[in-house]
C-alpha positions as semicolon CSV with decimal commas, in nm:
position;residue;x (nm);y (nm);z (nm)
1;M;-0,698;-1,488;-0,610
2;S;-0,323;-1,504;-0,590
3;L;-0,155;-1,301;-0,859
4;L;0,066;-1,599;-0,970
5;T;-0,236;-1,822;-1,020
6;V;-0,393;-1,593;-1,273
7;P;-0,389;-1,767;-1,615
8;G;-0,126;-1,633;-1,844
9;W;0,053;-1,435;-1,567
10;R;0,403;-1,543;-1,691
11;R;0,306;-1,502;-2,051
12;G;0,348;-1,124;-2,097
13;A;0,129;-0,823;-2,115
14;A;-0,207;-1,008;-2,137
15;G;-0,129;-1,213;-1,826
16;I;-0,009;-0,900;-1,640
17;A;-0,325;-0,718;-1,738
18;A;-0,536;-1,008;-1,596
19;A;-0,342;-1,016;-1,270
20;A;-0,381;-0,653;-1,230
21;L;-0,753;-0,683;-1,264
22;A;-0,753;-0,974;-1,027
23;A;-0,583;-0,766;-0,769
24;G;-0,845;-0,489;-0,787
25;M;-0,634;-0,254;-1,002
26;S;-0,818;-0,084;-1,274
27;V;-0,664;-0,104;-1,627
28;A;-0,766;0,227;-1,747
29;A;-0,750;0,401;-2,086
30;P;-0,450;0,590;-2,186
31;A;-0,425;0,945;-2,059
32;A;-0,592;1,213;-2,241
33;A;-0,399;1,398;-2,520
34;A;-0,361;1,716;-2,298
35;T;-0,138;1,520;-2,050
36;A;0,029;1,279;-2,294
37;T;0,343;1,488;-2,319
38;V;0,439;1,428;-1,963
39;D;0,479;1,087;-1,803
40;T;0,326;1,157;-1,458
41;I;0,458;0,825;-1,323
42;L;0,816;0,908;-1,405
43;E;0,768;1,264;-1,300
44;W;0,666;1,158;-0,953
45;Y;0,903;0,869;-0,940
46;D;1,194;1,119;-0,980
47;T;1,029;1,357;-0,727
48;T;1,007;1,064;-0,469
49;A;1,368;0,983;-0,526
50;A;1,488;1,328;-0,478
51;A;1,279;1,379;-0,161
52;I;1,403;1,048;-0,012
53;A;1,773;1,129;-0,102
54;T;1,765;1,412;0,156
55;G;1,866;1,340;0,516
56;T;2,032;1,044;0,673
57;R;1,746;0,812;0,758
58;P;1,801;0,438;0,761
59;Q;1,746;0,257;0,438
60;V;1,439;0,072;0,563
61;T;1,280;0,388;0,674
62;N;1,328;0,528;0,324
63;S;1,195;0,213;0,171
64;R;0,895;0,258;0,395
65;A;0,836;0,603;0,253
66;W;0,846;0,466;-0,098
67;A;0,608;0,191;-0,008
68;I;0,348;0,414;0,174
69;S;0,343;0,691;-0,084
70;W;0,326;0,454;-0,390
71;L;0,076;0,218;-0,242
72;A;-0,144;0,510;-0,163
73;A;-0,101;0,624;-0,515
74;A;-0,184;0,285;-0,652
75;R;-0,502;0,253;-0,445
76;A;-0,613;0,604;-0,553
77;V;-0,566;0,563;-0,919
78;R;-0,740;0,214;-0,947
79;T;-1,088;0,364;-0,924
80;A;-1,048;0,593;-1,220
81;P;-1,384;0,694;-1,397
82;A;-1,445;0,572;-1,742
83;S;-1,432;0,928;-1,876
84;A;-1,126;1,160;-1,826
85;A;-0,938;0,880;-1,672
86;G;-0,607;1,026;-1,747
87;H;-0,687;1,357;-1,564
88;Y;-0,824;1,170;-1,260
89;Q;-0,525;0,933;-1,229
90;D;-0,265;1,212;-1,269
91;A;-0,425;1,422;-1,004
92;A;-0,478;1,119;-0,775
93;L;-0,116;0,983;-0,817
94;A;0,050;1,318;-0,779
95;T;-0,165;1,413;-0,471
96;A;-0,127;1,074;-0,305
97;V;0,257;1,077;-0,326
98;H;0,276;1,447;-0,228
99;T;0,042;1,398;0,080
100;A;0,228;1,095;0,210
101;L;0,577;1,229;0,154
102;S;0,508;1,565;0,306
103;T;0,412;1,389;0,622
104;L;0,694;1,129;0,610
105;I;0,969;1,368;0,507
106;P;0,850;1,719;0,614
107;D;1,187;1,888;0,525
108;S;1,097;1,811;0,153
109;A;0,745;1,974;0,175
110;P;0,838;2,299;-0,003
111;T;0,992;2,112;-0,302
112;L;0,694;1,862;-0,302
113;D;0,443;2,149;-0,294
114;A;0,620;2,302;-0,604
115;A;0,613;1,959;-0,777
116;L;0,233;1,922;-0,707
117;R;0,151;2,264;-0,844
118;T;0,337;2,183;-1,171
119;T;0,136;1,859;-1,222
120;L;-0,201;2,004;-1,124
121;D;-0,162;2,322;-1,320
122;R;-0,141;2,123;-1,645
123;I;-0,461;1,925;-1,561
124;P;-0,779;2,104;-1,663
125;D;-0,998;2,205;-1,392
126;G;-1,314;1,990;-1,345
127;R;-1,471;1,701;-1,167
128;A;-1,215;1,438;-1,262
129;K;-0,924;1,648;-1,135
130;D;-1,110;1,728;-0,811
131;R;-1,202;1,368;-0,760
132;G;-0,852;1,263;-0,822
133;V;-0,704;1,510;-0,563
134;A;-0,971;1,398;-0,302
135;A;-0,887;1,022;-0,380
136;G;-0,511;1,086;-0,339
137;Q;-0,539;1,266;-0,022
138;R;-0,777;1,016;0,126
139;E;-0,569;0,705;0,045
140;A;-0,243;0,870;0,160
141;R;-0,382;0,973;0,491
142;S;-0,554;0,646;0,553
143;L;-0,242;0,447;0,487
144;A;-0,013;0,667;0,688
145;A;-0,259;0,631;0,981
146;Q;-0,253;0,249;0,940
147;R;0,128;0,241;0,930
148;A;0,178;0,469;1,233
149;G;0,383;0,306;1,496
150;D;0,495;0,024;1,270
151;G;0,854;0,017;1,411
152;L;1,025;0,156;1,110
153;D;1,111;0,499;1,236
154;P;1,493;0,566;1,282
155;A;1,480;0,527;1,660
156;A;1,298;0,185;1,642
157;V;1,519;0,054;1,364
158;N;1,842;0,145;1,555
159;P;1,789;0,102;1,923
160;P;2,085;0,066;2,162
161;Y;2,229;-0,283;2,114
162;P;2,512;-0,389;2,354
163;A;2,779;-0,599;2,185
164;P;2,749;-0,960;2,272
165;D;3,026;-1,130;2,470
166;P;3,313;-1,221;2,248
167;G;3,343;-1,579;2,134
168;P;3,431;-1,790;1,823
169;G;3,183;-1,699;1,540
170;V;3,013;-1,427;1,737
171;W;2,963;-1,085;1,584
172;Q;3,173;-0,813;1,738
173;P;3,200;-0,445;1,637
174;T;3,455;-0,416;1,354
175;P;3,741;-0,199;1,284
176;P;3,830;0,083;1,223
177;S;3,526;0,252;1,399
178;F;3,406;-0,035;1,615
179;S;3,043;0,116;1,578
180;A;2,754;-0,032;1,768
181;A;2,534;-0,275;1,584
182;Q;2,275;-0,116;1,342
183;Q;1,936;-0,231;1,226
184;A;1,890;-0,453;1,528
185;G;1,533;-0,312;1,575
186;T;1,407;-0,370;1,236
187;R;1,329;-0,740;1,308
188;F;1,054;-0,621;1,551
189;A;0,882;-0,399;1,283
190;T;0,534;-0,473;1,129
191;P;0,564;-0,602;0,773
192;F;0,321;-0,494;0,506
193;V;0,244;-0,841;0,391
194;L;0,471;-1,101;0,550
195;D;0,287;-1,270;0,840
196;R;0,599;-1,297;1,059
197;A;0,959;-1,193;1,022
198;D;1,105;-1,550;1,060
199;R;0,881;-1,715;0,790
200;Y;1,177;-1,771;0,566
201;R;1,461;-1,762;0,815
202;P;1,745;-1,957;0,658
203;E;1,919;-2,249;0,819
204;P;2,219;-2,161;1,045
205;P;2,535;-2,049;0,875
206;P;2,821;-2,325;0,817
207;A;2,973;-2,451;1,139
208;L;3,299;-2,310;1,239
209;G;3,589;-2,527;1,093
210;S;3,353;-2,701;0,831
211;E;3,476;-2,736;0,470
212;R;3,234;-2,463;0,347
213;Y;3,341;-2,233;0,633
214;R;3,702;-2,274;0,553
215;A;3,645;-2,220;0,183
216;D;3,442;-1,893;0,240
217;L;3,709;-1,760;0,476
218;A;3,996;-1,840;0,238
219;E;3,815;-1,676;-0,057
220;V;3,751;-1,353;0,136
221;R;4,107;-1,348;0,288
222;A;4,246;-1,377;-0,079
223;Y;4,010;-1,169;-0,282
224;G;3,872;-0,920;-0,030
225;A;4,183;-0,800;0,122
226;A;4,278;-0,429;0,070
227;D;4,620;-0,526;-0,049
228;S;4,496;-0,837;-0,254
229;T;4,728;-0,958;-0,517
230;V;4,483;-1,187;-0,680
231;R;4,173;-0,952;-0,723
232;T;4,162;-0,803;-1,077
233;P;4,095;-0,442;-1,148
234;Q;3,759;-0,540;-1,294
235;Q;3,671;-0,717;-0,972
236;T;3,776;-0,414;-0,778
237;D;3,551;-0,198;-1,011
238;T;3,255;-0,431;-0,938
239;A;3,318;-0,426;-0,570
240;T;3,325;-0,047;-0,570
241;F;3,024;0,008;-0,797
242;W;2,796;-0,218;-0,573
243;L;2,921;-0,079;-0,248
244;G;2,661;0,202;-0,236
245;S;2,307;0,188;-0,084
246;S;2,101;-0,087;-0,244
247;L;1,798;0,144;-0,232
248;T;1,989;0,410;-0,433
249;L;2,137;0,157;-0,682
250;Y;1,797;-0,016;-0,750
251;T;1,617;0,308;-0,785
252;G;1,784;0,337;-1,136
253;I;1,682;-0,019;-1,214
254;L;1,317;0,015;-1,121
255;R;1,302;0,347;-1,303
256;A;1,434;0,166;-1,628
257;A;1,155;-0,086;-1,587
258;L;0,898;0,194;-1,559
259;A;1,035;0,391;-1,843
260;Q;1,026;0,092;-2,072
261;S;0,674;-0,020;-1,986
262;T;0,378;0,056;-2,193
263;R;0,131;-0,064;-1,939
264;P;-0,143;0,166;-1,801
265;T;-0,090;0,416;-1,509
266;A;-0,254;0,186;-1,252
267;W;-0,031;-0,113;-1,342
268;R;0,293;0,087;-1,326
269;A;0,206;0,264;-0,993
270;S;0,123;-0,083;-0,856
271;L;0,469;-0,207;-0,978
272;V;0,650;0,055;-0,766
273;A;0,419;-0,016;-0,462
274;I;0,471;-0,394;-0,479
275;F;0,846;-0,348;-0,533
276;H;0,885;-0,143;-0,219
277;V;0,650;-0,335;-0,005
278;A;0,852;-0,645;-0,085
279;L;1,175;-0,468;0,001
280;V;1,050;-0,333;0,333
281;D;0,945;-0,690;0,426
282;T;1,274;-0,831;0,304
283;Q;1,461;-0,597;0,522
284;I;1,256;-0,701;0,820
285;A;1,335;-1,064;0,747
286;T;1,696;-0,983;0,696
287;S;1,732;-0,827;1,035
288;D;1,554;-1,127;1,192
289;A;1,810;-1,361;1,043
290;K;2,113;-1,147;1,121
291;Y;2,040;-1,103;1,486
292;A;1,916;-1,460;1,530
293;Y;2,251;-1,603;1,423
294;L;2,482;-1,306;1,504
295;R;2,761;-1,450;1,281
296;W;3,088;-1,260;1,295
297;R;3,219;-1,069;0,991
298;P;3,511;-1,195;0,785
299;V;3,747;-0,923;0,918
300;T;3,688;-1,055;1,273
301;A;3,721;-1,421;1,174
302;I;4,029;-1,365;0,961
303;Q;4,209;-1,160;1,227
304;A;4,126;-1,429;1,481
305;D;4,254;-1,682;1,253
306;G;4,620;-1,588;1,278
307;D;4,618;-1,283;1,050
308;P;4,567;-0,981;1,290
309;G;4,668;-0,727;1,036
310;W;4,431;-0,827;0,751
311;T;4,207;-0,537;0,629
312;P;3,915;-0,561;0,384
313;L;3,902;-0,351;0,056
314;H;3,605;-0,163;0,196
315;G;3,481;-0,077;0,541
316;T;3,264;-0,339;0,714
317;P;2,897;-0,231;0,787
318;A;2,804;-0,247;1,155
319;H;2,577;-0,555;1,162
320;P;2,624;-0,935;1,145
321;D;2,747;-1,120;0,837
322;Y;2,466;-1,380;0,780
323;P;2,287;-1,321;0,557
324;S;2,396;-1,033;0,331
325;G;2,153;-0,753;0,335
326;H;2,278;-0,621;-0,008
327;N;2,192;-0,958;-0,151
328;T;1,855;-0,997;0,022
329;Y;1,773;-0,662;-0,141
330;A;1,912;-0,790;-0,478
331;G;1,720;-1,105;-0,468
332;A;1,394;-0,946;-0,369
333;A;1,420;-0,679;-0,634
334;E;1,507;-0,937;-0,910
335;Q;1,220;-1,160;-0,799
336;V;0,946;-0,882;-0,817
337;L;1,067;-0,760;-1,159
338;T;1,094;-1,117;-1,298
339;A;0,741;-1,194;-1,175
340;L;0,579;-0,887;-1,290
341;I;0,769;-0,816;-1,611
342;G;0,957;-1,117;-1,708
343;A;1,327;-1,214;-1,692
344;Q;1,446;-0,967;-1,959
345;A;1,415;-0,600;-1,991
346;R;1,252;-0,473;-2,297
347;R;1,586;-0,315;-2,394
348;P;1,921;-0,279;-2,226
349;Y;1,928;-0,020;-1,959
350;T;2,213;0,174;-1,788
351;I;2,264;0,271;-1,422
352;T;2,505;0,480;-1,221
353;S;2,644;0,424;-0,871
354;P;2,693;0,669;-0,585
355;S;3,011;0,487;-0,470
356;Q;3,174;0,495;-0,816
357;P;3,107;0,837;-0,960
358;G;3,117;0,858;-1,325
359;A;3,091;0,477;-1,372
360;T;2,802;0,320;-1,552
361;R;2,682;-0,041;-1,609
362;T;2,448;-0,166;-1,869
363;Y;2,225;-0,478;-1,834
364;A;1,968;-0,665;-2,032
365;D;1,797;-0,845;-1,750
366;W;1,731;-0,828;-1,372
367;R;1,946;-1,127;-1,278
368;R;2,287;-0,997;-1,371
369;P;2,287;-0,732;-1,103
370;T;2,214;-0,992;-0,845
371;E;2,513;-1,205;-0,956
372;E;2,742;-0,890;-0,945
373;N;2,621;-0,823;-0,592
374;V;2,709;-1,171;-0,473
375;D;3,063;-1,134;-0,602
376;A;3,099;-0,771;-0,501
377;R;3,045;-0,827;-0,126
378;V;3,313;-1,106;-0,132
379;W;3,559;-0,887;-0,337
380;S;3,497;-0,590;-0,095
381;G;3,599;-0,821;0,196
382;I;3,282;-0,774;0,393
383;H;3,076;-1,082;0,341
384;T;3,128;-1,452;0,283
385;R;2,995;-1,603;-0,032
386;T;2,755;-1,825;0,167
387;A;2,615;-1,517;0,339
388;D;2,559;-1,366;-0,009
389;E;2,397;-1,656;-0,168
390;V;2,169;-1,736;0,123
391;G;2,073;-1,360;0,120
392;V;1,961;-1,390;-0,243
393;R;1,741;-1,690;-0,166
394;L;1,595;-1,513;0,141
395;G;1,509;-1,208;-0,076
396;R;1,354;-1,411;-0,347
397;D;1,142;-1,608;-0,103
398;V;1,002;-1,294;0,068
399;A;0,943;-1,118;-0,261
400;A;0,759;-1,425;-0,410
401;Y;0,539;-1,429;-0,102
402;T;0,470;-1,054;-0,143
403;V;0,369;-1,094;-0,513
404;R;0,152;-1,393;-0,437
405;S;-0,024;-1,192;-0,161
406;A;-0,029;-0,856;-0,356
407;A;-0,416;-0,865;-0,392
408;R;-0,443;-0,792;-0,018
409;L;-0,262;-0,463;-0,072
410;F;-0,542;-0,328;-0,297
411;T;-0,849;-0,425;-0,107
């Protein structure tokens, strides 16, 4: 049964619980009092975030690590026994995430080992704990084996990609570094749920010289220039805040959703798993569209359009313009959270940004960050508004497909 066809799905907690059961996820009793003082979900969410923050792997490789580790955890906790469910689930979740991440990010193994000891030491010894540990190890090893060779390792994501011959509208390496194209191999990776990378490939970008094309270019030329006289300080702040990694920025948003949730462990673990599965598949679909159309970046277009000294506010990433990857990510994240939680957060939440240290932003829903991402990439001078808006639609489409198909992840 599709999650979105479960009666009451969009009517709050009762519908979400029904959907969880339909997907094969157990809705277990609250954790025992002995472990109630520590939220194991948040403990291991933060442990995962810290482990993934190490190194310089491609974003989609890091999204894969999130997806594998938390999908393994969600599968492990869903078979909790009726008695001592909390002890079993805490042991299963911690062990699954630890086992998966220790394999995927071996440099973090010592820190992960210490975190696992901390969790297991507070769980009373016994059959529930032992069964949880065994389930976590089993699910993590099984899923890691299934995903081996899926094309999301750094070398497969970023293979050599010769620059195409120059021509009007055709992507070319951009100043100042003129780096080779990145993420060209992601389009060949194996999705978790999506049946093919081009299922939601958008229509081609606006034709060169069309009214929409001219309007897009004029907006970026005016508002995205390093020396823009029309961009406001507030718009510059927005561009800078959302410049950082989408994965890093949305780690705070998803954590807020988890922290506010009163749902059982199995449901919350599954939320993290579905979120990152959707984001992996979205990045595969994004790469497919980018390299199908190879649309040049605004800096190339504007310099070719009689303004050779034009420079964007922020450096242009080394891959084609259409669609915007930041915005496919934002659209997918928004869609998952809206489908599984509702349009509004339970209460306002605040996030930080790696690209604007010390700054914070507070939101009450999941849509506002998407809207700011659309504007931000224009005001940074690195995407057209059409690329941004089409990116949001692509991300929402892939994420909606993932949520509809989520039962397959837990069988």
